[in-house]
XYZ file of C-alpha atoms in Angstrom:
621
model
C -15.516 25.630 -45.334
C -13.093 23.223 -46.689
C -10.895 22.995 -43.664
C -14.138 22.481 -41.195
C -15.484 19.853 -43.359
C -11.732 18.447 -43.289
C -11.795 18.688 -39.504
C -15.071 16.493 -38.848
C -14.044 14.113 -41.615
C -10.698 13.516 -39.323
C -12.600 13.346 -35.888
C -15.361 10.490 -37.863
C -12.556 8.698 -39.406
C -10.769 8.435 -36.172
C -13.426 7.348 -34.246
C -14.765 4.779 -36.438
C -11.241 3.313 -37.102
C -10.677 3.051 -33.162
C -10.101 0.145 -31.367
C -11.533 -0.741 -27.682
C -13.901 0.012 -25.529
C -13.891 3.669 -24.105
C -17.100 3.187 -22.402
C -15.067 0.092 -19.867
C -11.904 1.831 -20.188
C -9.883 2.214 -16.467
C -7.217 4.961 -16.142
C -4.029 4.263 -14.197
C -4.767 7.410 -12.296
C -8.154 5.457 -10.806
C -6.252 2.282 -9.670
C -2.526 3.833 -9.078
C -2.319 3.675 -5.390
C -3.770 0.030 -4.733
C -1.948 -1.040 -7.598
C 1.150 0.418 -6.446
C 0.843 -1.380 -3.068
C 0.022 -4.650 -4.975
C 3.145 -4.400 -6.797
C 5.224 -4.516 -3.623
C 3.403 -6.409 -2.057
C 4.067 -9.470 -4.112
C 7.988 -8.827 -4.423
C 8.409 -5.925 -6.264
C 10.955 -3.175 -6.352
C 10.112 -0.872 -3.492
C 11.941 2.132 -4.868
C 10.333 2.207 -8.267
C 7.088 4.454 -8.767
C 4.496 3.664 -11.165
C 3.263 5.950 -13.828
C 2.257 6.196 -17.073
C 4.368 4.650 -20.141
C 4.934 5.997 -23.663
C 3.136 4.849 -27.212
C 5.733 3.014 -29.606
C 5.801 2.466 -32.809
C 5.150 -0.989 -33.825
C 5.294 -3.256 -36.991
C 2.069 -4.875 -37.205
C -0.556 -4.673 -40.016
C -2.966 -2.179 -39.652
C -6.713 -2.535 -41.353
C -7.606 -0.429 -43.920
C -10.082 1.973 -41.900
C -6.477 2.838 -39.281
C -4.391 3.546 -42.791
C -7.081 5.625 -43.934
C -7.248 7.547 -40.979
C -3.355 7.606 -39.875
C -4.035 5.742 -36.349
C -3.120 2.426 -34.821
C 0.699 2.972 -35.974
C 1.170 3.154 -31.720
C 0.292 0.840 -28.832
C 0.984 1.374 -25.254
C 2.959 -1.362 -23.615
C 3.700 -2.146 -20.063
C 7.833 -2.497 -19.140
C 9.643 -1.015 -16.171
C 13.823 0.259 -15.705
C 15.731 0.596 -12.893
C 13.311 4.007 -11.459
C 9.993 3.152 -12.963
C 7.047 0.556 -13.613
C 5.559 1.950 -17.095
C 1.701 0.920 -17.171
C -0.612 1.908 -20.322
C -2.010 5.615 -19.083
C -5.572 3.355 -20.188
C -6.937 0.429 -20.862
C -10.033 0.175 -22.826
C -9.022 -3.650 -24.662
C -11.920 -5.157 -23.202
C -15.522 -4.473 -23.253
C -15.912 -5.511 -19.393
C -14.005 -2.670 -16.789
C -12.890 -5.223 -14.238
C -11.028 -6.985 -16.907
C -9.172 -3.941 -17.612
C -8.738 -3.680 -14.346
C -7.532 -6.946 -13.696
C -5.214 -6.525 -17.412
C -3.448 -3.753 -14.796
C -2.977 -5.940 -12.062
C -1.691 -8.675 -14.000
C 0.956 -6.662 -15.889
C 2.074 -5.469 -12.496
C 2.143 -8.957 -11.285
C 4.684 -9.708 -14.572
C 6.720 -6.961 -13.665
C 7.121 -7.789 -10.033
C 7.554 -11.499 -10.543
C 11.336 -12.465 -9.309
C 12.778 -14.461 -12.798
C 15.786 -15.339 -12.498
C 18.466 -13.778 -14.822
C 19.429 -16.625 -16.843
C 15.866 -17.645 -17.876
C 15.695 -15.166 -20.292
C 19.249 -13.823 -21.385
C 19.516 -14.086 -24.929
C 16.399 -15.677 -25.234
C 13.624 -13.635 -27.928
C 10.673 -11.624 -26.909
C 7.946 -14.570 -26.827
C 10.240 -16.979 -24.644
C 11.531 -14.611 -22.415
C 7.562 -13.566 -21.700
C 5.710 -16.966 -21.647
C 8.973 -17.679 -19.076
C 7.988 -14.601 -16.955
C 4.105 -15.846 -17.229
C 5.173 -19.246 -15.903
C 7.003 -17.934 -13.087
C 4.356 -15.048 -12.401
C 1.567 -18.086 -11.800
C 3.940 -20.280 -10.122
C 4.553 -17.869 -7.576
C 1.419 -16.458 -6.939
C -1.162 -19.274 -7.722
C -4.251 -16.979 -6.254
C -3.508 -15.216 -9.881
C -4.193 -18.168 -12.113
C -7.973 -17.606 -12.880
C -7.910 -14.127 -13.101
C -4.917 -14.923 -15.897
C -7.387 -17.893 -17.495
C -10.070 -15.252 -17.416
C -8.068 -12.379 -19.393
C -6.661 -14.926 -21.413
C -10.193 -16.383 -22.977
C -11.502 -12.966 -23.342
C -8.196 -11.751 -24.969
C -8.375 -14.902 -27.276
C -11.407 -13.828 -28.736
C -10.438 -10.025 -29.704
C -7.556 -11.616 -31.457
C -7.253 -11.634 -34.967
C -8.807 -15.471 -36.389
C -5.958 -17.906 -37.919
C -8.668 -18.933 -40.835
C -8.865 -15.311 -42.460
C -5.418 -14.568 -42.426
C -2.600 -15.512 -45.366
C -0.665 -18.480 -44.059
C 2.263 -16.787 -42.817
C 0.529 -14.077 -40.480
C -2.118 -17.242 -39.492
C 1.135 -19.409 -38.347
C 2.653 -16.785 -36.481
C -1.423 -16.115 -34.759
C -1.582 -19.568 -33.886
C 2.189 -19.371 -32.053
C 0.816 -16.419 -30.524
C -2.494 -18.120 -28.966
C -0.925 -21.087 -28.276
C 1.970 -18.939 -25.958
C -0.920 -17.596 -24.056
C -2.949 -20.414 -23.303
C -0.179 -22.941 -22.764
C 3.118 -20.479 -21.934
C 6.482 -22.348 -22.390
C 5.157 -23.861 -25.103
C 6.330 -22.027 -28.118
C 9.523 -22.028 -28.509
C 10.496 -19.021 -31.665
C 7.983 -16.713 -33.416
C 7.004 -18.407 -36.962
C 8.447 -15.307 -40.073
C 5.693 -13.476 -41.471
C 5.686 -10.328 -44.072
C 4.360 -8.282 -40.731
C 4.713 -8.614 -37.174
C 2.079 -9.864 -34.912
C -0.606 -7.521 -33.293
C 0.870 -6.507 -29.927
C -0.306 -8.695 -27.322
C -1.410 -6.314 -24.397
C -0.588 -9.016 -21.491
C 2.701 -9.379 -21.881
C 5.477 -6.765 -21.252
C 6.980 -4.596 -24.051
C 9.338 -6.460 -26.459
C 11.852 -3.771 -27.159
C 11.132 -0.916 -24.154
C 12.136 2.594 -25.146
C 15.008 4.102 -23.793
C 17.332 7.410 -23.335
C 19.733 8.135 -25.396
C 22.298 8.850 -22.794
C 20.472 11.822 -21.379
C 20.622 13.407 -18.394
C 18.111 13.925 -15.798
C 19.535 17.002 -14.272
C 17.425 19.090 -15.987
C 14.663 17.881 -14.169
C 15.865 19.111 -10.896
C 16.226 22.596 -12.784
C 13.002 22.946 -13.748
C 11.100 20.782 -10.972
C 9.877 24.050 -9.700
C 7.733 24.263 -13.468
C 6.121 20.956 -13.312
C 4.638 21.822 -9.844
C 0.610 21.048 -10.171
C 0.539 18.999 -12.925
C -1.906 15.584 -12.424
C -2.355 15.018 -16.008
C -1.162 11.385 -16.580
C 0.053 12.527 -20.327
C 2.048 14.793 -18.379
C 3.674 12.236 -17.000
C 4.418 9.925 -19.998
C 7.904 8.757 -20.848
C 9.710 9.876 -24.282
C 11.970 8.385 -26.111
C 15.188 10.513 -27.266
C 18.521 10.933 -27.958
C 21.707 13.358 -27.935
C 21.880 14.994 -31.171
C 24.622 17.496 -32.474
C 22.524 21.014 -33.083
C 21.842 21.504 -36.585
C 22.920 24.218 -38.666
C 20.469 26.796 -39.060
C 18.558 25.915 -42.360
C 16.452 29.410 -42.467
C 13.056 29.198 -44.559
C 14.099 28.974 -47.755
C 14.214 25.291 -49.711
C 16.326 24.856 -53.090
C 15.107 21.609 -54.133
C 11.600 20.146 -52.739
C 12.206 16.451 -52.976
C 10.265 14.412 -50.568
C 13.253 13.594 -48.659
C 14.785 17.034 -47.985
C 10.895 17.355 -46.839
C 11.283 15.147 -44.260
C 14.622 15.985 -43.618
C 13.439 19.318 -42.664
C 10.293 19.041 -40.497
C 12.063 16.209 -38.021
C 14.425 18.814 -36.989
C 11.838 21.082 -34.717
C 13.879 23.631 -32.514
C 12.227 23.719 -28.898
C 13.021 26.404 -26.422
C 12.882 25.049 -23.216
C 13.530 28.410 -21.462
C 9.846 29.888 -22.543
C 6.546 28.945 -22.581
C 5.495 31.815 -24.716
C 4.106 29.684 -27.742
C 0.804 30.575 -29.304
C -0.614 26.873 -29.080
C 0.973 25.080 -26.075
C -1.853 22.277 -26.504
C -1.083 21.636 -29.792
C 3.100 21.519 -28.956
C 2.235 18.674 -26.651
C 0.035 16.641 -29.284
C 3.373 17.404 -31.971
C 5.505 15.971 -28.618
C 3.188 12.914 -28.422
C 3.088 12.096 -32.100
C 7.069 12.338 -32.177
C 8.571 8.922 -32.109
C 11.830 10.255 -30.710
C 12.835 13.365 -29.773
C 16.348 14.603 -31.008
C 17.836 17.341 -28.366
C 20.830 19.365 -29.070
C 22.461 22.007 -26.711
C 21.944 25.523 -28.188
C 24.146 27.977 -26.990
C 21.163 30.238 -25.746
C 19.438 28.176 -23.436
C 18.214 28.868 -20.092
C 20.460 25.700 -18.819
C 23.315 27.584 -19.777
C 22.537 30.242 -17.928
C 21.499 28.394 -14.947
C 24.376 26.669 -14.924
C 26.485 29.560 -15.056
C 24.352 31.338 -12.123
C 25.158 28.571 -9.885
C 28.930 28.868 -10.011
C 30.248 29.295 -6.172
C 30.473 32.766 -5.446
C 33.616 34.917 -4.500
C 35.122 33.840 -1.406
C 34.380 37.743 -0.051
C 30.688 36.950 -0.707
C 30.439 33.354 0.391
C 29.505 32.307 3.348
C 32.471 31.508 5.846
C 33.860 28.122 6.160
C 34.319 27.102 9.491
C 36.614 23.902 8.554
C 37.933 22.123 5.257
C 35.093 19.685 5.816
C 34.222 16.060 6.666
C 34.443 13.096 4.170
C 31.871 10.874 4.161
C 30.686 7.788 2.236
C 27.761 7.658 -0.641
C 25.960 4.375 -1.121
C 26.055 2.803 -4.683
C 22.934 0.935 -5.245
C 24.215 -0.634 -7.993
C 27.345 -1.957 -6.937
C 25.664 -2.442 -3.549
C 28.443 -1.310 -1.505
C 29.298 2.099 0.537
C 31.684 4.270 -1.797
C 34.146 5.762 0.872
C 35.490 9.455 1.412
C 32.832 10.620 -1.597
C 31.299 13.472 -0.058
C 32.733 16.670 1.369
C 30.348 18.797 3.857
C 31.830 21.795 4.905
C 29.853 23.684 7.799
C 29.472 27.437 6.237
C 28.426 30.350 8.372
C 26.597 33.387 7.275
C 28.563 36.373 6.345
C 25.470 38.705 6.087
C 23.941 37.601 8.974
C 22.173 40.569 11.299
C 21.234 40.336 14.842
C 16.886 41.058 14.626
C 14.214 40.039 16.594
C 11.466 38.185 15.431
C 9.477 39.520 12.120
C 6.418 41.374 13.139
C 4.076 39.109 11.345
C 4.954 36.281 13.211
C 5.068 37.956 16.878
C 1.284 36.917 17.219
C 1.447 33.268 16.634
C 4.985 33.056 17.982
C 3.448 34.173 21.651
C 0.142 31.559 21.045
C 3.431 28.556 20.462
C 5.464 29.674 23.313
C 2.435 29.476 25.982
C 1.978 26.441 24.866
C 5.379 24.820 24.608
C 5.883 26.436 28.066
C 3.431 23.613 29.170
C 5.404 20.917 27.855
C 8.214 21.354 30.344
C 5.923 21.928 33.665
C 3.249 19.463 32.727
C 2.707 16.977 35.094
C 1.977 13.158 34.412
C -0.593 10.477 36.038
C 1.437 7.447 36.722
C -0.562 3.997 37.387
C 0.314 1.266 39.774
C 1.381 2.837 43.212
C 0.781 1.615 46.370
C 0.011 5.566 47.434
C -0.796 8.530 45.787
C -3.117 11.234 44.763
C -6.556 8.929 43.907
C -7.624 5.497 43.388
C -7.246 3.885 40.682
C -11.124 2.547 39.918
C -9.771 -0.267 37.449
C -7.112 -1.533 39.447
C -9.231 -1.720 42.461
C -12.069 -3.413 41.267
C -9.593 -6.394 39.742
C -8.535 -6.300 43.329
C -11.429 -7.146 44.691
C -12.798 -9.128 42.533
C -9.706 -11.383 43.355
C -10.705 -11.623 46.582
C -14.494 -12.227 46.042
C -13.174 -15.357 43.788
C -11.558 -17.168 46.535
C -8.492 -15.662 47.223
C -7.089 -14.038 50.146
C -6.584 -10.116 50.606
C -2.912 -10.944 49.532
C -3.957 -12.605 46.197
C -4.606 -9.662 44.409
C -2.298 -6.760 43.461
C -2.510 -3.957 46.105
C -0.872 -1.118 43.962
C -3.913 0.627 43.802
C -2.981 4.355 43.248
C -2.476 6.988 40.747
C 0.590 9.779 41.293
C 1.278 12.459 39.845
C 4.663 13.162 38.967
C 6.626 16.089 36.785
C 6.755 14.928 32.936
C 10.695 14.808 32.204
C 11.608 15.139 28.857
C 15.133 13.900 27.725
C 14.534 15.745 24.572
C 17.517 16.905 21.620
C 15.849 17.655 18.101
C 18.029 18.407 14.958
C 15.990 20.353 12.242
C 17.333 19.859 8.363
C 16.281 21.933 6.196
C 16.723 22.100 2.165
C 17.804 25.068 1.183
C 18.088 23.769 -2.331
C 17.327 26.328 -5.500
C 13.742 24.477 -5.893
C 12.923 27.122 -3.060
C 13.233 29.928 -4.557
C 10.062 28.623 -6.517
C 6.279 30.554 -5.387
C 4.092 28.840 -3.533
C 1.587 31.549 -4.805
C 1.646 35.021 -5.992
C 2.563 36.048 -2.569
C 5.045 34.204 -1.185
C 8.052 31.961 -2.221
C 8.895 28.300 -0.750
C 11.471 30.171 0.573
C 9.825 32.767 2.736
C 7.547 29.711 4.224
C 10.766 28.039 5.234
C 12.044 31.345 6.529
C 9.252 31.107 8.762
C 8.558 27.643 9.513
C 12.198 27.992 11.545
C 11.501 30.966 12.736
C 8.278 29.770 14.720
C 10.102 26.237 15.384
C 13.100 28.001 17.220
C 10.384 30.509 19.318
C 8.371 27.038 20.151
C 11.592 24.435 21.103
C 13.572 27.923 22.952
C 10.106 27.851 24.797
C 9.928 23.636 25.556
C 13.173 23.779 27.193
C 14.258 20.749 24.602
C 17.762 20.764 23.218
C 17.639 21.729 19.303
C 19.752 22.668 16.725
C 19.214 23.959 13.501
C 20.756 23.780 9.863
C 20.592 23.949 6.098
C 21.747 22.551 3.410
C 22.621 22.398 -0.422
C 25.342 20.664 -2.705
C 27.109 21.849 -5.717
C 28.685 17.929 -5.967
C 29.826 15.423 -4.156
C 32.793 17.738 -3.102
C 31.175 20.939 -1.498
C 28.156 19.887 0.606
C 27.038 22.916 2.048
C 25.990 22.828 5.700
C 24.752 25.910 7.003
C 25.131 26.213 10.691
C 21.565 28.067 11.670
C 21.834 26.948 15.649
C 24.131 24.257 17.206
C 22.768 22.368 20.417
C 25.353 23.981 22.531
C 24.348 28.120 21.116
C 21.289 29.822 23.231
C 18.770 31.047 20.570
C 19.055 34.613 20.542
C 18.878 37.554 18.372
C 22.231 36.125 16.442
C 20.382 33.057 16.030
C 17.034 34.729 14.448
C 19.420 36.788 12.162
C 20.608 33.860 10.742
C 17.426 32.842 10.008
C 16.823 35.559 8.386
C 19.221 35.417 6.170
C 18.256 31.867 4.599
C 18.743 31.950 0.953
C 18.242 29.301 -2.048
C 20.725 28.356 -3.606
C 22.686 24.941 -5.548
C 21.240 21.217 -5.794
C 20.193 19.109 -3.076
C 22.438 16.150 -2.089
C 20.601 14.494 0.973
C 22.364 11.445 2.344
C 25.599 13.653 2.961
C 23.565 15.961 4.814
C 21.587 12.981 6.713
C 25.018 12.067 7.738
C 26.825 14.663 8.858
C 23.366 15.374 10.451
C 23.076 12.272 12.015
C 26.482 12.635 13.558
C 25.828 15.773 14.906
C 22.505 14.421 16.906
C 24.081 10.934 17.659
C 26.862 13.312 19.956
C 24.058 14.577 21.833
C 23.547 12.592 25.554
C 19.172 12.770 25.381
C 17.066 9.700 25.772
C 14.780 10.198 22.710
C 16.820 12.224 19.633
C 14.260 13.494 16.669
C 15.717 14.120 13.280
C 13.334 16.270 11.229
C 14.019 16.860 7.376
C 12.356 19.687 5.697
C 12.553 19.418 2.090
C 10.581 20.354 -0.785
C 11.832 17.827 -3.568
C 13.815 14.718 -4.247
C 17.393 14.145 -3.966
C 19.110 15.662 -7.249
C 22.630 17.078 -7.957
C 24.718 18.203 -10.847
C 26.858 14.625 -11.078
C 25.317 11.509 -11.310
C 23.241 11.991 -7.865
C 20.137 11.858 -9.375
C 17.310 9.358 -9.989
C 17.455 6.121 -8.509
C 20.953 6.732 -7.053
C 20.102 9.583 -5.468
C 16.956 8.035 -3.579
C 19.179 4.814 -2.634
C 21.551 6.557 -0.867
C 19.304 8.917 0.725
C 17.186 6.281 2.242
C 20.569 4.550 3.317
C 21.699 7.304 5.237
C 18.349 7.240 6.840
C 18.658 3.602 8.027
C 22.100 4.305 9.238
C 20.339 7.008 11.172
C 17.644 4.840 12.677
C 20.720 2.147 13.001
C 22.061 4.675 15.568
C 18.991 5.342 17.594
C 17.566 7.951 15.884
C 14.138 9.110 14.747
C 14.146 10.321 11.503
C 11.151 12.190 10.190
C 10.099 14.386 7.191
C 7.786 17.014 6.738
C 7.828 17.667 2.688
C 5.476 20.085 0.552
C 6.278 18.522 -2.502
C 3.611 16.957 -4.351
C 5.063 14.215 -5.397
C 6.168 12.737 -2.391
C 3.968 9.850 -2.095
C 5.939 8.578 -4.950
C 9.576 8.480 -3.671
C 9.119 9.386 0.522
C 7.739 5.876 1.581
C 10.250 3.854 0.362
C 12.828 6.750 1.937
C 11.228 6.899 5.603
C 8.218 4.419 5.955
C 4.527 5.379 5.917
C 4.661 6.490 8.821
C 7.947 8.189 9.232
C 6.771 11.606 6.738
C 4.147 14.328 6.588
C 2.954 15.872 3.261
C 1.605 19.733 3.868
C -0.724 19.813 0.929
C -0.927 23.862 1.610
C 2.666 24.993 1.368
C 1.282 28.961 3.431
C 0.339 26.405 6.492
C 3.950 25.143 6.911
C 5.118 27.748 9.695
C 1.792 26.776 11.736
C 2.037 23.056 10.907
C 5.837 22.814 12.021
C 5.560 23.528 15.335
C 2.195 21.136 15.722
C 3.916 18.136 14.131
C 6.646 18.422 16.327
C 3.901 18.416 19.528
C 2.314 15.578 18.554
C 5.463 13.852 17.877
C 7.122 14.321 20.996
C 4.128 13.205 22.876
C 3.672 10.060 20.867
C 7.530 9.571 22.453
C 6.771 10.520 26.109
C 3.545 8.747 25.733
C 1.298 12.148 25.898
């Protein structure tokens, strides 16, 4: 009875002590796309993504009804790093939605506004923001009422001068003053407490890592698969700890301290998710201020790790050369890093000569009929002076030429449609990750892998049937210095049984280091003599790898390699089941240069359909 009575005490405390308006409040998940292309729009860094940011801890005062029920010690703040814009997961500070949802678009108007560097090195929290305000309005003028706007209604949530003890009133008056007249204020006045956070301007002292690393994230991308839940997607703070000596259960003293000492220290194994409460682990993760991690010597990243050594050269797959050197593109230094990458071309050892898998001899004969029509299908061509019919618009402009005045010579007399064979100057390379992410399920049937498995199989029955050069390969990294490229089908091998045993004997395997493989790839297709040359990428995830070829580096080079591809001629094009790949793929190839296959079972169908309508948006079918 006690506890219940305890429990509805907590939820009426907390509500009553909460601040905002939860009836106006605006998610980021509502506005995220439009406010993603705003962001860009008006200057802002194309290769970050925007999600949801992380509460901080702050130093203002809190009313008595917040200490009384434990809340308001954390605000949400917008800031953004060199792979993100961090927006509030909600905002609820106004009563009216649209000025939420304008609070949004303004904060990603801060964040995109070009400042220069020296404007705000060195300079404190309130400068450097009423700087980028001033620079934010000067820049994009159609912004200043909707700032005016936020401002007045901000104004009057904020705490009044007049009831406050003359310290905290000086530093509200610096704060009000910096927000209706930015530039203005020059230093914060001292005060006992900070200031409340101010909700338009970016954070004051953004969280970051402690020197972690993100390959872990590649690891378990497979995991995170489905998840839409913007607290999902939050950013935490924390740092590289030393593991702690196991402390058992037992406590000699019980001073507060050792108390404390104790309970920070929470040991989370990353390698199960067989906890009785997995809700309440995430509401313990959200009300952590920073995480500690420390490498136990039983983790599944140990293991992984150790699973994705290189195997024996008797069961590896055969190296047909030492490998090419290639470059890798260093965003930061904004130059090409040369002779970084090693891809060797690898054959399969295992490899059996099969036909085609009975489950796909159906649809496989459907494709070929009609990729047989590609190659024999004829084309109307407009504007001869003979041929099969009459063209009705051409010859009515003719005569109505002559009816105006003119003579019978006046007008054009290429009057004629003719039909002519379609030729198709055709050579497609298709890429394909064969990264360990595939070896994830798609459902409780099949695994990303078996979909690629058959995706190629189908695309090799269809292109063997077009009569249009192809090749086909994989590929997967283990660092900069073994790029595996595994030969599937070069443009000068007949598909054949050989070929379809190779197929079959795709495996996952290693990391996923993309611009080497664009490049090599790219090489491969520039060699080829066709008019129109198709790259297609099929991938499943972002570019990740065990060194530092992850994150934002790993996406710059990436979509380098791809403009060196289109540089050369080439039509690069991605067909991705990974649902996250509005967020990274078009910065990487365009809008228009990817394909997202929301159901991953469709891929082997949707393959051979994409690359139909592709070619015939080339030959102009």
């Amino acid at each position: 009875m006690e506890e219940q009575v305890g429990q509805i005490w907590d939820r009426l405390i907390t509500r009553i002590a909460q601040q905002g308006y939860p009836d106006a409040a605006v998610t980021l998940d509502q506005i995220k796309a439009p406010l993603g292309v705003f962001f860009r729009a008006l200057g802002g860094d194309s290769a970050l993504r925007v999600t949801a940011t992380t509460a901080t801890l702050h130093k203002a005062r809190r009313n008595w009804l917040q200490r009384v029920a434990g809340s308001g010690r954390k605000v949400e703040l917008a800031w953004q790093d060199e792979t993100c814009l961090y927006l509030p997961a909600q905002l609820d500070v106004f009563p009216d939605a649209q000025l939420n949802r304008d609070l949004y678009f303004w904060l990603a108007a801060m964040a995109g506004a070009r400042v220069p560097a020296e404007t705000h090195r060195n300079q404190n929290w309130i400068v450097d923001n009423q700087q980028r305000t001033l620079y934010t309005l000067r820049q994009f003028r159609g912004l200043h009422q909707r700032y005016l706007s936020l401002v007045r209604a901000y104004s009057a949530l904020r705490p009044q001068p007049e009831k406050l003890k003359p310290d905290a009133a000086a530093q509200e008056r610096a704060i009000q003053q910096a927000l209706t007249d930015p530039g203005s204020v020059g230093a914060l006045p001292e005060a006992r407490f900070a200031p409340d956070p101010v909700p338009l301007w970016l954070h004051p002292d953004p969280p970051r890592s402690a020197g972690l690393s993100n390959t872990a994230d590649g690891q378990d991308r497979s995991a995170s698969k489905g998840e839409t839940r913007q607290a999902q997607q939050r950013r935490r703070q924390a740092e590289r700890v030393e593991k702690p000596e196991d402390q058992g259960f037992t406590l000699g003293v019980r001073h507060e301290a050792d108390l404390f000492s104790f309970g920070e220290f929470c040991k989370m194994d990353r390698g199960t998710d067989e906890e009785d409460d997995l809700d309440q682990a995430e509401d313990i993760a959200n009300d952590i201020d920073k995480m500690s991690v420390a490498q136990d010597n039983t983790t599944v990243a140990s293991r992984i790790k150790f699973d994705l050594d290189l195997p024996s050269e008797q069961e590896d797959d055969i190296p047909l050369s030492e490998g090419m050197l290639y470059p890798e593109w260093d965003f930061k230094k904004a130059q090409l890093l040369p002779d970084q990458c090693r891809v060797i071309p690898m054959l399969s050892r295992n490899a059996v000569d099969c036909e085609l898998p009975e489950h796909l001899q159906k649809p496989a004969r459907r494709l070929r009929r009609q990729f047989e029509s590609l190659s024999a299908r004829p084309q109307w061509i407009r504007g001869q002076y003979e041929g099969d019919k009459l063209d009705l618009d051409a010859y009515l402009d003719y005569r109505g030429a002559i009816s105006s005045g003119g003579s019978a010579h006046a007008g054009d007399p290429r009057l004629y449609y003719q039909k002519r064979p379609l030729v198709r100057d055709m050579a497609c390379l298709l890429l394909a990750d064969l990264s360990l992410s595939t070896d994830a399920w798609v459902n409780d049937n099949h695994q990303v892998i078996d979909v690629i498995r058959d995706s190629v199989h189908l695309f090799a029955e269809s292109l063997h049937a077009s009569g249009d050069q192809f090749a086909i390969h994989g590929f997967s990294s283990r660092r900069r210095e073994h790029v595996r490229f595994n030969c599937i089908k070069d443009f000068n091998e007949n598909y054949n049984a050989k070929v379809r045993g190779r197929i079959a004997d795709i495996s996952p395997g290693f990391y996923t280091r993309m611009g080497a493989a664009i490049r090599h790839a790219t090489d491969l297709l520039g060699k080829q003599s066709a008019e129109k040359k198709l790259l297609l990428l099929l991938t499943d995830g972002k570019p990740n790898d065990l060194d530092r070829y992850e994150g934002r580096y790993g996406v710059e080079d990436t979509r380098k390699a791809i403009l060196e591809a289109r540089n050369q001629g080439l039509i690069p094009f991605c067909i991705t089941i990974d649902e996250e790949a509005n967020q990274y793929l078009p910065y990487l190839f365009g809008h228009q240069g990817y394909t997202f296959i929301r159901q991953a079972e469709q891929l082997p169908k949707r393959l051979p359909q994409l690359y139909m309508t592709l070619t015939g948006k080339l030959f102009g079918g």
